[in-house]
Short mmCIF file of C-alpha atoms and ligand atoms in Angstrom, two decimals:
data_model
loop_
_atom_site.label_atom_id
_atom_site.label_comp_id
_atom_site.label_asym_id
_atom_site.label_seq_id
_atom_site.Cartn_x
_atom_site.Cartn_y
_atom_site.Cartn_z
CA UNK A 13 123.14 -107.45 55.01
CA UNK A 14 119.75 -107.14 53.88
CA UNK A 15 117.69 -107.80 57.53
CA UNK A 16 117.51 -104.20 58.05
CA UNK A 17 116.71 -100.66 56.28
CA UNK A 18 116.69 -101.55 52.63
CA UNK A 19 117.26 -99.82 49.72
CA UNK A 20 113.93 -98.40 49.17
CA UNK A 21 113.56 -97.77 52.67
CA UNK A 22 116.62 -95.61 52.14
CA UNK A 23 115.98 -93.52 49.00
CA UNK A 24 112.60 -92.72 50.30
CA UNK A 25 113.66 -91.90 53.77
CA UNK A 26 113.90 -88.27 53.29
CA UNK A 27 110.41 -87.66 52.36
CA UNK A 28 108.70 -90.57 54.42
CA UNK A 29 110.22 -89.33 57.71
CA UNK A 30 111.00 -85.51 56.95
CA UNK A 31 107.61 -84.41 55.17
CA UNK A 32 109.60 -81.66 53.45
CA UNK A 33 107.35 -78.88 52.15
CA UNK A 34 106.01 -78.53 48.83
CA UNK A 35 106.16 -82.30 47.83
CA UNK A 36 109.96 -81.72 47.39
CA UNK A 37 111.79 -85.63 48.15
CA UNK A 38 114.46 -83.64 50.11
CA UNK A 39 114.74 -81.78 52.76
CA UNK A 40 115.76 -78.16 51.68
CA UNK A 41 118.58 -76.82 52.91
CA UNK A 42 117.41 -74.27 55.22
CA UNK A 43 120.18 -71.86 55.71
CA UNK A 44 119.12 -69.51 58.70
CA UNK A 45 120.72 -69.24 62.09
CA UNK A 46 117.43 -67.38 63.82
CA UNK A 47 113.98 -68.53 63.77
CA UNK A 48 111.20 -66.05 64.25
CA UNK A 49 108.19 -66.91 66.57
CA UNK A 50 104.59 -65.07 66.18
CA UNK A 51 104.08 -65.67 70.57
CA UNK A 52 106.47 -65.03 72.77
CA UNK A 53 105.64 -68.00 74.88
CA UNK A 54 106.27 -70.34 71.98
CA UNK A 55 110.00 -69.03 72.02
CA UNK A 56 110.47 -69.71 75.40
CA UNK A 57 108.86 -73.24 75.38
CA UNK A 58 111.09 -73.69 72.58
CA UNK A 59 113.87 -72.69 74.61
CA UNK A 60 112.53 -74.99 77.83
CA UNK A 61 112.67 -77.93 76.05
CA UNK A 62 108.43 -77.82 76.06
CA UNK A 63 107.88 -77.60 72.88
CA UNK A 64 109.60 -78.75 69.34
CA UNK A 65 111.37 -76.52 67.33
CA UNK A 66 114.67 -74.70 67.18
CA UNK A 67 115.56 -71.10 68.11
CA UNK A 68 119.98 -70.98 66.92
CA UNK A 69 121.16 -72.68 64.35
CA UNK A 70 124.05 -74.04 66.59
CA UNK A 71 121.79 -76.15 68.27
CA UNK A 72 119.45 -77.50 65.63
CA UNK A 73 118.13 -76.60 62.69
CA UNK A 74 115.39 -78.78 60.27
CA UNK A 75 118.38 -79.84 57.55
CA UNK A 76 120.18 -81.46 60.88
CA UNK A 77 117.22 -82.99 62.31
CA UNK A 78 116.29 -84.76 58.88
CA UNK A 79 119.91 -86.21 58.68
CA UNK A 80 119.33 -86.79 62.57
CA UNK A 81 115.93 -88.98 61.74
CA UNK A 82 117.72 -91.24 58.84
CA UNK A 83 120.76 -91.80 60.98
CA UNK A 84 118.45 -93.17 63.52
CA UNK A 85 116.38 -95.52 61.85
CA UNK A 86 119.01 -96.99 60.13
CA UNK A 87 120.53 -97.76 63.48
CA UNK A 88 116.96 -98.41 64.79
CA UNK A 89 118.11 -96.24 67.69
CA UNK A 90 115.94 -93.64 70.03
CA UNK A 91 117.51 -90.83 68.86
CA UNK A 92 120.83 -88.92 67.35
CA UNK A 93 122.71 -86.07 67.21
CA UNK A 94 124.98 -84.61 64.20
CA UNK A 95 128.09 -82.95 64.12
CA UNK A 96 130.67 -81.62 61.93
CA UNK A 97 133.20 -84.19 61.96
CA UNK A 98 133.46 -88.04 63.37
CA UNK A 99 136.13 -86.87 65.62
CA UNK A 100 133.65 -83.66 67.05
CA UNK A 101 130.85 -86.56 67.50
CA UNK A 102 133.27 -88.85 69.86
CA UNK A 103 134.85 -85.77 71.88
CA UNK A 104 131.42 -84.20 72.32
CA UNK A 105 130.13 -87.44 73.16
CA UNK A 106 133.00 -88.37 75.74
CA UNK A 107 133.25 -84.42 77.53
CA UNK A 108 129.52 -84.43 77.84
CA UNK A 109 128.95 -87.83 79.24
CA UNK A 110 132.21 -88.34 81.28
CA UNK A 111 133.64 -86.61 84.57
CA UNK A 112 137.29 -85.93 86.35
CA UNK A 113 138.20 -89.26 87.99
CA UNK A 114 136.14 -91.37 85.52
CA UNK A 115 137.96 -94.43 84.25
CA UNK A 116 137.61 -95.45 80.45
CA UNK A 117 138.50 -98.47 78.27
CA UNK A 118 138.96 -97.93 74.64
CA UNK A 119 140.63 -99.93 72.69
CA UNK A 120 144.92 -100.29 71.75
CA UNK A 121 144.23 -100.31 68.19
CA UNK A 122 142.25 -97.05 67.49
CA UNK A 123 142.10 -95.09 65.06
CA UNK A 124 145.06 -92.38 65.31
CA UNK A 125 143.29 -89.46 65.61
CA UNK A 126 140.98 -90.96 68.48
CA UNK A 127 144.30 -92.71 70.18
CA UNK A 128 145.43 -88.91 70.25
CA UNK A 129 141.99 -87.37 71.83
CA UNK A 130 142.00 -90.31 74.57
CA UNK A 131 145.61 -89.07 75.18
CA UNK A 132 144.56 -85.72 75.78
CA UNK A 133 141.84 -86.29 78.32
CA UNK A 134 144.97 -87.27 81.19
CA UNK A 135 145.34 -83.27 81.47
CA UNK A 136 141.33 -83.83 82.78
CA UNK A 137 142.38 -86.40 84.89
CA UNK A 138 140.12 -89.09 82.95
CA UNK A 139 141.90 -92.20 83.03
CA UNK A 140 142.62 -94.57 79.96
CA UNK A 141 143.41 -97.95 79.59
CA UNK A 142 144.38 -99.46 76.20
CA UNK A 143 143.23 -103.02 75.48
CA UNK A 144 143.27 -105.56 73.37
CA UNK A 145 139.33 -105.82 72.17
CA UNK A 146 139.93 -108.78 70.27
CA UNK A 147 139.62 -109.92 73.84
CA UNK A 148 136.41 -109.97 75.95
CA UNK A 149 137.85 -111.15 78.84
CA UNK A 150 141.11 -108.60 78.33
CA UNK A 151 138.31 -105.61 78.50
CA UNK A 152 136.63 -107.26 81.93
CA UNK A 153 140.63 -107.23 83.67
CA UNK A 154 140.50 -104.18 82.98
CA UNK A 155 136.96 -102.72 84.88
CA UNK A 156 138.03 -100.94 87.89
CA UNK A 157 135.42 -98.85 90.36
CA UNK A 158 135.37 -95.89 88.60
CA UNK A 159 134.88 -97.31 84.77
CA UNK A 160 132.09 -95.55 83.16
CA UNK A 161 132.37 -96.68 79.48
CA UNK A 162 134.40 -98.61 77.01
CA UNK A 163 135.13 -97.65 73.25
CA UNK A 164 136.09 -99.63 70.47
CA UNK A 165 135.79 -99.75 66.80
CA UNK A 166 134.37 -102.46 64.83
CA UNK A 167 136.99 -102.91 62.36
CA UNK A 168 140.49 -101.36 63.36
CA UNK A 169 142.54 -99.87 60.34
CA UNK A 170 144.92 -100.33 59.20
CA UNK A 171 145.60 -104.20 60.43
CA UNK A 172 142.13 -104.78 60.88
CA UNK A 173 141.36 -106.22 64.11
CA UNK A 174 137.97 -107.31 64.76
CA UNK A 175 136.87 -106.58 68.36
CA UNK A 176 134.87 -109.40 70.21
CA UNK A 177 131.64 -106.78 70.40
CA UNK A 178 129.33 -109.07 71.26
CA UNK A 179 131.70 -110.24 74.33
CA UNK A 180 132.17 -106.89 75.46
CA UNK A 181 128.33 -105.90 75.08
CA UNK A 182 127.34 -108.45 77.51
CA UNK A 183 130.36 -107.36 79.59
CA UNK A 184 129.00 -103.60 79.72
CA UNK A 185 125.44 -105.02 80.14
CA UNK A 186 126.28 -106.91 83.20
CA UNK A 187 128.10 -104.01 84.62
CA UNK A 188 126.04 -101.45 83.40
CA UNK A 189 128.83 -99.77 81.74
CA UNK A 190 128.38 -97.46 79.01
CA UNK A 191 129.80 -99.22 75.56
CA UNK A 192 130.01 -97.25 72.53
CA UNK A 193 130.78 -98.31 68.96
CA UNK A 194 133.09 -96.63 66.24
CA UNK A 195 131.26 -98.42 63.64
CA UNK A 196 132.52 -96.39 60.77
CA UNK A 197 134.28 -99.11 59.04
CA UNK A 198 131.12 -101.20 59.39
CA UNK A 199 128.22 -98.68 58.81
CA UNK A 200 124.57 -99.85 59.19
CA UNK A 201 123.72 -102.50 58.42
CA UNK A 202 126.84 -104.11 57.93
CA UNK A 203 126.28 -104.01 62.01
CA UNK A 204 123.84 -104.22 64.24
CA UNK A 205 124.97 -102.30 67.01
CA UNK A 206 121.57 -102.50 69.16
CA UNK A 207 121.30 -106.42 69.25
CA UNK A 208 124.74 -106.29 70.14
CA UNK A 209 123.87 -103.96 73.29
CA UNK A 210 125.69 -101.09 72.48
CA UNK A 211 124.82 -98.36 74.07
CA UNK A 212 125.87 -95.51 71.69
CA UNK A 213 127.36 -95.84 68.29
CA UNK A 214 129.04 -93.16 66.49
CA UNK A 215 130.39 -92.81 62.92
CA UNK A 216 132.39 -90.93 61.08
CA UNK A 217 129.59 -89.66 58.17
CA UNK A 218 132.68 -88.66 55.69
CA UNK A 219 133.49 -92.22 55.16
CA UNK A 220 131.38 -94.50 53.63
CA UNK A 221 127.76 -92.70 54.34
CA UNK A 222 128.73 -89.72 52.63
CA UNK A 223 131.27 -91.64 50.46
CA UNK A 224 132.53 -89.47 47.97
CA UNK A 225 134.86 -87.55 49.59
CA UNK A 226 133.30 -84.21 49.45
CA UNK A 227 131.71 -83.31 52.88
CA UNK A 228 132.87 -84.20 56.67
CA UNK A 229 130.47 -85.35 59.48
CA UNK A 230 129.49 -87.10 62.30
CA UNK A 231 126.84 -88.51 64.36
CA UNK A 232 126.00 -90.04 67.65
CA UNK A 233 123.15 -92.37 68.17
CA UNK A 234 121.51 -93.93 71.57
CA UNK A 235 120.40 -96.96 70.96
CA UNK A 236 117.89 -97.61 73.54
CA UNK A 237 119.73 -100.59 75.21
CA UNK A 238 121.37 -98.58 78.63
CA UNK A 239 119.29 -97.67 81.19
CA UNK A 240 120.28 -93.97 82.19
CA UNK A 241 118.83 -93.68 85.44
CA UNK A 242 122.00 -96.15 86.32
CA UNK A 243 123.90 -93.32 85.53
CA UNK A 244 125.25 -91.01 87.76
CA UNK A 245 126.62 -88.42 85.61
CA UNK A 246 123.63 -86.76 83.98
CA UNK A 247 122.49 -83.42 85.31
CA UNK A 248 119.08 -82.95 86.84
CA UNK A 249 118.52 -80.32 84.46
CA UNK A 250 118.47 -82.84 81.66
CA UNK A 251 116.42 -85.65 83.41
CA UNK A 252 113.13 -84.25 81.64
CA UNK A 253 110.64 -86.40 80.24
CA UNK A 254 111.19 -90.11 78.80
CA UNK A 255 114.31 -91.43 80.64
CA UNK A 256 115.61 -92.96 77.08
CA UNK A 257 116.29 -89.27 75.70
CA UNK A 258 118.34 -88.54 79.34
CA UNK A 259 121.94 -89.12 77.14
CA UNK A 260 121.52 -87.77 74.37
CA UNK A 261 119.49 -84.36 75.56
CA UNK A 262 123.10 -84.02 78.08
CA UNK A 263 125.00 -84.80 74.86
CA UNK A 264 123.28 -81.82 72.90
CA UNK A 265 123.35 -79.23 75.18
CA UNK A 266 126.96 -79.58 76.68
CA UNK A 267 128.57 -81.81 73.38
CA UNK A 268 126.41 -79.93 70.40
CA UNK A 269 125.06 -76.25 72.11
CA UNK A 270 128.24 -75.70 74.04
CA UNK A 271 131.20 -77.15 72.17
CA UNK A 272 129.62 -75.96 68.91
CA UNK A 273 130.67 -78.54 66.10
CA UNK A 274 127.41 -77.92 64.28
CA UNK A 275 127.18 -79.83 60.99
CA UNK A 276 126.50 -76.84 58.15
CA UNK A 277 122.80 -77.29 56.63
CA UNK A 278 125.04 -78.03 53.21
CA UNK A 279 126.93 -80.55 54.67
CA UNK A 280 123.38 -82.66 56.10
CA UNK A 281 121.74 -82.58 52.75
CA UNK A 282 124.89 -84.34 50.56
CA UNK A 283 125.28 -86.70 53.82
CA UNK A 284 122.15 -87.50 52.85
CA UNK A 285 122.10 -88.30 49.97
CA UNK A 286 125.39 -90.39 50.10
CA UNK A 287 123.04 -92.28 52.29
CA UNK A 288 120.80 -93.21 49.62
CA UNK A 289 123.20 -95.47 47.62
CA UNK A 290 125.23 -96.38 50.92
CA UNK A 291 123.63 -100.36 50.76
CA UNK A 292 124.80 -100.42 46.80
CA UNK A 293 128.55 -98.89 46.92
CA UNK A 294 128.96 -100.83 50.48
CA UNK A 295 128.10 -104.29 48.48
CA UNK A 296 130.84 -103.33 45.06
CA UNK A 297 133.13 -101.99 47.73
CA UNK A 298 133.25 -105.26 49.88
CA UNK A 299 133.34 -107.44 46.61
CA UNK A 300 135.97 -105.45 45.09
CA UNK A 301 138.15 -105.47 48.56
CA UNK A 302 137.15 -109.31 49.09
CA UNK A 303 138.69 -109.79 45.55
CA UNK A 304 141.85 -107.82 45.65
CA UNK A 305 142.66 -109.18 48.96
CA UNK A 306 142.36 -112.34 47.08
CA UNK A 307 144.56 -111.38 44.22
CA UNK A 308 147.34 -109.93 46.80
CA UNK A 309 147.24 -112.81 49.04
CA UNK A 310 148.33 -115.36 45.64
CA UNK A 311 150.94 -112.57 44.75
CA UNK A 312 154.41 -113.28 45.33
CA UNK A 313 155.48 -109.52 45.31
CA UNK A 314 153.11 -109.30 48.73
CA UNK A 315 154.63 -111.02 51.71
CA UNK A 316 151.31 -110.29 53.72
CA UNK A 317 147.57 -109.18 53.47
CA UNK A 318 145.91 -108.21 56.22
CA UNK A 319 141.66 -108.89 55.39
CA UNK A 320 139.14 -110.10 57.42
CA UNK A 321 137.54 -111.90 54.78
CA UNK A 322 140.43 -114.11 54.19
CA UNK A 323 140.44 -117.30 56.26
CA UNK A 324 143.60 -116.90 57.71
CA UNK A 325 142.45 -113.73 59.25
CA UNK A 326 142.79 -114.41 63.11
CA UNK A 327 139.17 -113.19 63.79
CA UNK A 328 137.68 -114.59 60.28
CA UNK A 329 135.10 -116.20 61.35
CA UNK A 330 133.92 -113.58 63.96
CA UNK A 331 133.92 -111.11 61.21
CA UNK A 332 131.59 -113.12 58.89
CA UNK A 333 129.21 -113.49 62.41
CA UNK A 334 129.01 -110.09 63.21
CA UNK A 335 128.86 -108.20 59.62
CA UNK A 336 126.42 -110.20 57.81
CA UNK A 337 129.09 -112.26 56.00
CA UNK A 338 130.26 -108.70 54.30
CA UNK A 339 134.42 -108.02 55.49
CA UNK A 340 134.62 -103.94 54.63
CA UNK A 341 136.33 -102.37 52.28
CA UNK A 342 139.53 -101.51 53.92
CA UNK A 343 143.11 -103.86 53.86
CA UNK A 344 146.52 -103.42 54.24
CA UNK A 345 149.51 -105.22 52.65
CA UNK A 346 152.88 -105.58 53.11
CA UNK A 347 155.10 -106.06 50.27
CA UNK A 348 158.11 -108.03 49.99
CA UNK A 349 161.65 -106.97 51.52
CA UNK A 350 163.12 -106.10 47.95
CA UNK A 351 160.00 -103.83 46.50
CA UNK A 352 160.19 -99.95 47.08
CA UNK A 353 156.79 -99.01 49.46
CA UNK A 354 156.93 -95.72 47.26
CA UNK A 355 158.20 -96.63 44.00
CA UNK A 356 154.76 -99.11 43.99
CA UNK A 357 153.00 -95.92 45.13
CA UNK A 358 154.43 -93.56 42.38
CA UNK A 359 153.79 -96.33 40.12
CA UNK A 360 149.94 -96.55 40.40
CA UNK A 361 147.76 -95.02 37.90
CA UNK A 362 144.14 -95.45 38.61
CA UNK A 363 144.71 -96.15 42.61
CA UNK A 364 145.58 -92.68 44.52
CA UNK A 365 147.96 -92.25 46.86
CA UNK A 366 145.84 -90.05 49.55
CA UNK A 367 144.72 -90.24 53.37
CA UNK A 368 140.91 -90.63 53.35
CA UNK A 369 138.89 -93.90 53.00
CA UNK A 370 134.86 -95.05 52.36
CA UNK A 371 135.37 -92.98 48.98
CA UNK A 372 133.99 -94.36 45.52
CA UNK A 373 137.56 -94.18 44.26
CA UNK A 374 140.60 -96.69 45.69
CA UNK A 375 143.21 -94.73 47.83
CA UNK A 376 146.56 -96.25 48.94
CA UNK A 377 148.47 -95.12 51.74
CA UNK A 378 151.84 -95.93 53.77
CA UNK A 379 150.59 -96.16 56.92
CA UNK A 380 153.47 -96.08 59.72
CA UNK A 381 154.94 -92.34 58.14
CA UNK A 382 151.51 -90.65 57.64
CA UNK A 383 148.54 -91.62 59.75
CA UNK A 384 150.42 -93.28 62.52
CA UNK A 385 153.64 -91.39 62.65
CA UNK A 386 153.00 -89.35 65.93
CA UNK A 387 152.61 -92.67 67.67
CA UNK A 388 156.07 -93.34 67.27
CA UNK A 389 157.45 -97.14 66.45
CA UNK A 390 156.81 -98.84 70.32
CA UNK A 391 152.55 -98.04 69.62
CA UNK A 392 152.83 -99.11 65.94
CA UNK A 393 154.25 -102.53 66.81
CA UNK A 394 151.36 -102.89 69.70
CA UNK A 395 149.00 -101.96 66.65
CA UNK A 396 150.93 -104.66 64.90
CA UNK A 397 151.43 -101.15 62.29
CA UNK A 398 155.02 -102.51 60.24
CA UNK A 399 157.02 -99.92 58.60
CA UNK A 400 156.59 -101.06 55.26
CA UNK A 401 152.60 -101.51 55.77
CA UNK A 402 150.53 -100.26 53.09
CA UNK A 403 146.68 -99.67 53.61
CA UNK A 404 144.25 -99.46 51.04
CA UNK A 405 140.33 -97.94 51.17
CA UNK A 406 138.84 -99.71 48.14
CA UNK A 407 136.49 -98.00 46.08
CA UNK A 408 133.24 -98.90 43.37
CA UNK A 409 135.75 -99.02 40.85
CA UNK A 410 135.74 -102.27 37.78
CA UNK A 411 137.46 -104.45 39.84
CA UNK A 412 139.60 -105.69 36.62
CA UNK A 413 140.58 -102.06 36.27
CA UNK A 414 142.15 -102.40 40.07
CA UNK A 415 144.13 -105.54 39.64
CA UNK A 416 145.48 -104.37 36.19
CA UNK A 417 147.09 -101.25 38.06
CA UNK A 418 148.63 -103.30 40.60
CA UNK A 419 150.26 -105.24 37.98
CA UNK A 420 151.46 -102.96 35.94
CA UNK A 421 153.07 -101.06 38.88
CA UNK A 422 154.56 -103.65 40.40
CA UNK A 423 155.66 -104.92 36.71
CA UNK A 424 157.51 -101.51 36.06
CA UNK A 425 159.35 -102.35 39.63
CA UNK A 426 160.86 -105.51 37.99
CA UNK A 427 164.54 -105.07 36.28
CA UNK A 428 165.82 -106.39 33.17
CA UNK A 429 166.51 -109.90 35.54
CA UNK A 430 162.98 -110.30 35.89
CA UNK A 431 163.64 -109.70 39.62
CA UNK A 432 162.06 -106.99 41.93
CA UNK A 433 164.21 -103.85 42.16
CA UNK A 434 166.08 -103.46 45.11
CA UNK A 435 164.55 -101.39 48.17
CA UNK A 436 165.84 -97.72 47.91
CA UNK A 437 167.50 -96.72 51.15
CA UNK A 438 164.23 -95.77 53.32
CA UNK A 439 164.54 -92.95 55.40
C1 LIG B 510 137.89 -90.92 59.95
C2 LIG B 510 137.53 -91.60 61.19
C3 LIG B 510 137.13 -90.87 62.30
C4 LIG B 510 137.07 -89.36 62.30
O1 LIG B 510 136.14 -88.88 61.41
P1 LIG B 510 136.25 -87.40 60.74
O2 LIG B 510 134.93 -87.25 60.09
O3 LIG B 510 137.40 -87.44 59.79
O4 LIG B 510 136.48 -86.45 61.86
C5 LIG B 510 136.79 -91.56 63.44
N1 LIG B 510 136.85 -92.90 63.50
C6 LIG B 510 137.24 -93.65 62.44
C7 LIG B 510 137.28 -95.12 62.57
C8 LIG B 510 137.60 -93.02 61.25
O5 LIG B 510 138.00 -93.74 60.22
#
């Protein structure tokens, strides 16, 4: 966990990289949309892409571009691009960089939201195939003539599959495929996207980077490792200067400029500095998970826990290779046939029952009627998503203070037989 951007590297990122004005150690947040130029011909090298600077808010402005630098060099990447939500950064990313007739592999077990936006790109007659990314070799069946890129997360939630990305990186390297990285569950530098060969990663910057669920973002960043003069999709227009910046200058102009999910000034400076004390709440939130899962795993009101960190995970071991020997801070249970999913819900005190997860504070959630539901039962039992399944984000909290709840929850469930209550009729 600790080979890349430290801590100190992190709180003093801001003013190392940024320079803000007036020895401030933040970047202000500048709030104007126009920006005035003395020359005329300064505005329209601006506008050529000739000169640095920005003109419309829309397309940049200096509270994005400092976000944009830290993102980067925690990724160690070429370059990066913010948005206003995760989800904006991966359809941006996928309608500027794909075409009608383009083939993509993502993977079975995404993230709902994402599953739904793949979904919707048949009416642009991009086609999708769903695999299992545990899998190299399932992803390389899958390559057909026209595949341009495949997507997976690092961590799926709620069961937490583990993709093989270091399988599927060589894959895409070999044949020069795009491969791009939902590594929100694993945020830098948990993972080390570039010496896996990704391409592009992109993360969701209201989880765990801005981490106390008060601000939604998102960011894209190239990585260096794909060579875009292989690719056949980027404009002419946008093949100016150092081939390395081809992706991401298509990504802001059609993804950013002209789909407009601009990341409010506001919104980059408290992403920011979430970042600062991302390394610290990342290490409590992975000991904290790595303990409950522990806890639930000898408890015989939990039938099963679903952890990476556990050695009975299936991809245990691949986990502890690829994220620094850290597992994440999200797990799901499944509690036993007689125990009310809901009543244990009602009945936690300090845990809240709420979507959301990367937050300082613990959330629970049932999984199959909320965040899955419009998948309907035949894609939750692909996702391996049981009815009764219960995920959990764990937070910074005093990991006594955790286990306690969950006790005296499930205690209150027990009857005056010492036995579990009875599952209510679920509808
Ligand atoms: C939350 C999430 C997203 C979407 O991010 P938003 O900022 O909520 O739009 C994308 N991918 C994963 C894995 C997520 O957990």
């Amino acid at each position: 966990m600790d080979k890349r951007v430290n801590n100190t590297q992190l709180v003093h990122a801001d003013r190392l990289l940024n320079r803000p004005q007036h020895g401030a150690v933040h970047e202000a947040t500048n709030n104007s949309v126009l920006f005035e130029f003395d020359d005329a011909a300064d505005l329209e090298a601006v506008f050529q892409g000739k000169k640095p600077g920005h003109v419309y808010s829309r397309s940049s402005s200096s509270s994005a571009v400092s976000l944009q630098n830290m993102l980067n060099l925690i990724e160690g990447g070429v370059g990066a691009v913010v948005f206003a939500t995760g989800m904006a950064g991966i359809s941006s990313m996928i309608y500027s960089l794909l075409h009608a007739g383009d083939h993509v592999i993502v993977s079975q077990y995404l993230f709902g939201n994402t599953r739904s936006f793949f979904e919707t790109l048949a009416h642009f007659s991009i086609a999708v195939s769903y695999v299992d990314v545990t899998s190299a070799d399932a992803v390389k069946k899958a390559i057909t003539p026209s595949t341009k890129m495949v997507f997976c997360e690092s961590i799926a939630n709620p069961v937490t599959q583990v993709s093989d990305l270091d399988g599927i990186g060589k894959l895409c390297d070999e044949h020069k495929l795009l491969f791009a990285i939902d590594n929100t569950m694993t945020p830098s530098p948990m993972l080390d996207a570039k010496a896996l060969k990704a391409s592009l990663v992109v993360t969701s910057l209201t989880k765990y980077i801005g981490g106390h669920g008060n601000v939604l973002g998102g960011v894209v960043v190239d990585l260096g490792n794909f060579n875009w003069q292989n690719y056949s999709h980027i404009a002419d227009k946008y093949k100016v200067d150092d081939v390395a910046q081809w992706g991401l200058t298509q990504l802001r102009k059609r993804g950013l400029r002209d789909m407009g999910a601009t990341l409010a000034p506001g919104s980059a400076h408290q992403i920011a500095i979430g970042l600062e004390t991302l390394n610290l709440r990342m290490q409590q939130i992975c000991q904290n998970a790595m303990a409950l899962a522990l806890f639930f795993e000898e408890h015989n009101a939990i039938k099963h826990v679903f952890y990476p960190g556990l050695v009975t995970h299936p991809q245990h071991q691949r986990a502890g290779q690829l994220f620094g020997h850290q597992f994440g801070g999200i797990l799901s249970i499944e509690l036993v046939d007689n125990i009310d999913m809901r009543a244990f819900l009602n009945a936690l005190n300090v845990i809240i029952c709420a979507t959301h997860l990367g937050d300082t504070r613990t959330l629970a959630l049932p999984v199959a009627t909320t965040i899955f539901y419009e998948n309907g039962p035949q894609q939750r039992a692909i996702m391996g998503i049981s009815d009764s399944l219960i995920r959990i984000s764990v937070g910074i909290e005093h990991v006594s203070d955790l286990t306690d709840d969950i006790t005296q929850a499930l205690n209150a469930l027990i009857n005056g037989s010492g036995k579990f209550e009875r599952a209510k009729q679920c509808t």
